[in-house]
JSON list of C-alpha atoms in Angstrom, two decimals:
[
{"chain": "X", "resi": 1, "resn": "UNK", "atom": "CA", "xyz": [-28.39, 84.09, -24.63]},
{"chain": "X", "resi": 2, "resn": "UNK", "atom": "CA", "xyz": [-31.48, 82.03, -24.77]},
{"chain": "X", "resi": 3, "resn": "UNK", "atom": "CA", "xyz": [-31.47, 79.04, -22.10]},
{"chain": "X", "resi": 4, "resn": "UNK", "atom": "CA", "xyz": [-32.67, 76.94, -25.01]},
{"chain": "X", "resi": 5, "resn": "UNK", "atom": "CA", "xyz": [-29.96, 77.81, -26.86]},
{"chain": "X", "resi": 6, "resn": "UNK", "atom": "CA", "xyz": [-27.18, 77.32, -24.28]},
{"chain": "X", "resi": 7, "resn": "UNK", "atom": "CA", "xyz": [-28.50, 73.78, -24.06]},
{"chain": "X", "resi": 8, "resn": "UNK", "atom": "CA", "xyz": [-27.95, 72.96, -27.63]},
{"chain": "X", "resi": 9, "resn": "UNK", "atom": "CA", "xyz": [-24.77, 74.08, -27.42]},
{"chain": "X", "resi": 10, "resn": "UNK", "atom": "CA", "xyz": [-23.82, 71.73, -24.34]},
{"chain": "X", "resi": 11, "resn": "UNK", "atom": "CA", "xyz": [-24.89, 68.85, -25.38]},
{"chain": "X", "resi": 12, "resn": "UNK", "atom": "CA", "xyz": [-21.88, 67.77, -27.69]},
{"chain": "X", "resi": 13, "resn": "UNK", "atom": "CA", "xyz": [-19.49, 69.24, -25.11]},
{"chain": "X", "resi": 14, "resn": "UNK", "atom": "CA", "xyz": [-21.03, 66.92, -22.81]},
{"chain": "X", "resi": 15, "resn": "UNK", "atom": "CA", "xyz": [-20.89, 63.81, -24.57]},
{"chain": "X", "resi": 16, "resn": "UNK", "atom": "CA", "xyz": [-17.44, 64.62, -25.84]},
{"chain": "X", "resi": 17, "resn": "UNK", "atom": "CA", "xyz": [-16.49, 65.11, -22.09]},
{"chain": "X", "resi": 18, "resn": "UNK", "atom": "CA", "xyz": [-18.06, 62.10, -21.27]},
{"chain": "X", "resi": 19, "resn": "UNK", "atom": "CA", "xyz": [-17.09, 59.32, -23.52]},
{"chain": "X", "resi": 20, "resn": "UNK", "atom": "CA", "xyz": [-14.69, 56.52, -22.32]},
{"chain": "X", "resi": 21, "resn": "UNK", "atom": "CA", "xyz": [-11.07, 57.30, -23.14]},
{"chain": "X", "resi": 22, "resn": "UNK", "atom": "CA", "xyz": [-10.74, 54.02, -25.32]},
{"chain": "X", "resi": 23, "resn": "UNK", "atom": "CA", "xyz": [-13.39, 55.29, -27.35]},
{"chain": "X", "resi": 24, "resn": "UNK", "atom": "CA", "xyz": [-12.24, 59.11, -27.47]},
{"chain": "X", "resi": 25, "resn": "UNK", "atom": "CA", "xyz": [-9.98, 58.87, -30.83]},
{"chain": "X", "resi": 26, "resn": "UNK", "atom": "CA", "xyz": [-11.77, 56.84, -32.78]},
{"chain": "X", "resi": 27, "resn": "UNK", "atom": "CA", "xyz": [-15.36, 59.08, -32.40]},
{"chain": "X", "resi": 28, "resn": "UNK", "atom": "CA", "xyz": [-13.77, 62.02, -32.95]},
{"chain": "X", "resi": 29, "resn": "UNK", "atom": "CA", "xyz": [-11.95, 60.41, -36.38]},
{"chain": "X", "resi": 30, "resn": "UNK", "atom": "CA", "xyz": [-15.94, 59.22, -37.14]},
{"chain": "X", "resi": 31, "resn": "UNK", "atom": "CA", "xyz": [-17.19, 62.58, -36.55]},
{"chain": "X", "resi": 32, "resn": "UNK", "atom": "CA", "xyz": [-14.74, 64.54, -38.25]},
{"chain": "X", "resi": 33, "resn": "UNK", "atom": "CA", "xyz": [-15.10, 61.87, -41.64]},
{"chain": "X", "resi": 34, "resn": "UNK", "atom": "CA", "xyz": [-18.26, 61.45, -41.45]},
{"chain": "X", "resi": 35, "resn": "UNK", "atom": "CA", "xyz": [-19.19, 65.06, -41.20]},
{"chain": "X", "resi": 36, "resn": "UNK", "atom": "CA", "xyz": [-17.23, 65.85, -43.61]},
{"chain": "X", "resi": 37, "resn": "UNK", "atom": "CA", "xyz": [-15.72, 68.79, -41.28]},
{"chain": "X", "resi": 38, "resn": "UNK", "atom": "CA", "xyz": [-12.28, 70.22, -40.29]},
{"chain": "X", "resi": 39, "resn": "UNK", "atom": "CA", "xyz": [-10.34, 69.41, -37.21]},
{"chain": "X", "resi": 40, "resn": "UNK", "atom": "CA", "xyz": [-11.34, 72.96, -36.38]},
{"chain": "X", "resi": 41, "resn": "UNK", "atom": "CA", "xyz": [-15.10, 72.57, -36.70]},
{"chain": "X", "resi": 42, "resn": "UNK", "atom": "CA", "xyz": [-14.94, 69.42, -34.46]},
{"chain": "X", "resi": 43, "resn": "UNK", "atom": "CA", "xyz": [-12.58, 71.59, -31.59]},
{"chain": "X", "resi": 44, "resn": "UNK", "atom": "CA", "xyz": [-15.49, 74.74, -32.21]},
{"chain": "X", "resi": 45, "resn": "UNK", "atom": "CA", "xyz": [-18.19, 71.80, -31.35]},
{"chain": "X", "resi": 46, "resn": "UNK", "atom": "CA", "xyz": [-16.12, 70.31, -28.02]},
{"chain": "X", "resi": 47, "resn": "UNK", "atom": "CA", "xyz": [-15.98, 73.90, -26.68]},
{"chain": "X", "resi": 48, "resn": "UNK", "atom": "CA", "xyz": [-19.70, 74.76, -27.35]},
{"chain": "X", "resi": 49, "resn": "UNK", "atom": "CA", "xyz": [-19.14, 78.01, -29.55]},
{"chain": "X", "resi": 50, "resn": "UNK", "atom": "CA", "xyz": [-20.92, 76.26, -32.72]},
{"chain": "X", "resi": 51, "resn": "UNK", "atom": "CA", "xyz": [-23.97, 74.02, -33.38]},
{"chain": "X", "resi": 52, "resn": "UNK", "atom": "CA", "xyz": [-24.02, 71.25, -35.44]},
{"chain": "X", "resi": 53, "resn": "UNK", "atom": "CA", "xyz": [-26.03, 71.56, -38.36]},
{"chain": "X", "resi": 54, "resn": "UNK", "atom": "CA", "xyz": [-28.95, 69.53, -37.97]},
{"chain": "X", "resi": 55, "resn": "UNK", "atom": "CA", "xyz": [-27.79, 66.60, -40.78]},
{"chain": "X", "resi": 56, "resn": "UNK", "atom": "CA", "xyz": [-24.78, 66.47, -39.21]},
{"chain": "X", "resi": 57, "resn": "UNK", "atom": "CA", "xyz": [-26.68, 65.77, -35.36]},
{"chain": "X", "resi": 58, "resn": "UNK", "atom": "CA", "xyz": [-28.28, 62.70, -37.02]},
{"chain": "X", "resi": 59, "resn": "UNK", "atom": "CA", "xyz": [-25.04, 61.56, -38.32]},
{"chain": "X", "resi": 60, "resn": "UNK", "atom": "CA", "xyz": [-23.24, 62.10, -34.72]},
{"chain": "X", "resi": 61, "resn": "UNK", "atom": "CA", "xyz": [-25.97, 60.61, -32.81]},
{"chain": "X", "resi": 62, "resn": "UNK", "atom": "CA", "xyz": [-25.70, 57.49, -35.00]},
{"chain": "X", "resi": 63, "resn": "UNK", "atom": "CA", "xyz": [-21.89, 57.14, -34.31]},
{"chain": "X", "resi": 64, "resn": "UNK", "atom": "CA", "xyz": [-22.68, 57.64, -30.66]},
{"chain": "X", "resi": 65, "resn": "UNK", "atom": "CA", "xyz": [-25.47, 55.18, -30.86]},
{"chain": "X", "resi": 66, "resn": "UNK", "atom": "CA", "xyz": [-22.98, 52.42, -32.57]},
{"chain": "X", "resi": 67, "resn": "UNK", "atom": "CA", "xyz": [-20.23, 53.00, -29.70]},
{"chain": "X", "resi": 68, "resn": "UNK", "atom": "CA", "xyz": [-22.93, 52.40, -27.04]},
{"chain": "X", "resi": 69, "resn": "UNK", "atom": "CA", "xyz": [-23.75, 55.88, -26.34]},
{"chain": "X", "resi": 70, "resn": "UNK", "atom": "CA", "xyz": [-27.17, 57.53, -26.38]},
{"chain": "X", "resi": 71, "resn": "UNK", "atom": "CA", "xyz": [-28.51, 60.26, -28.34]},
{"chain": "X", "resi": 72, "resn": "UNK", "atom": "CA", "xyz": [-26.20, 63.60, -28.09]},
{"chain": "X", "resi": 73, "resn": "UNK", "atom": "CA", "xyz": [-29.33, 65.51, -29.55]}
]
């Protein structure tokens, strides 16, 4: 696989891993609403075998961006 590739497909692992546990439930409820995505999409993101569309990076970077997080992509 492409190195460029494996990168993309850390970086939401990473901030998932990452994010302070008070803040855990309540980004992953954002993401999956606001995405407008199944449970299962959000668990295929954590464990880095799918890639956000690229509307739907915008929309998670904003929700990181509003809990005090910086940009996931």
């Amino acid at each position: 696989m492409c190195k460029k590739i494996e990168k993309k497909m850390q970086n939401f692992p990473h901030f998932v891993g990452n994010v302070k546990a008070k803040d855990a439930k309540v980004i992953r409820k954002a993401v999956i609403t606001l995405c407008g995505v199944s449970s299962m999409t959000y668990s295929k993101w954590v464990r880095g075998v799918a890639i956000p569309r690229d509307e739907r990076k915008i929309i998670i970077n904003k929700i990181a961006s509003s809990y005090g997080y910086k940009n996931v992509f």
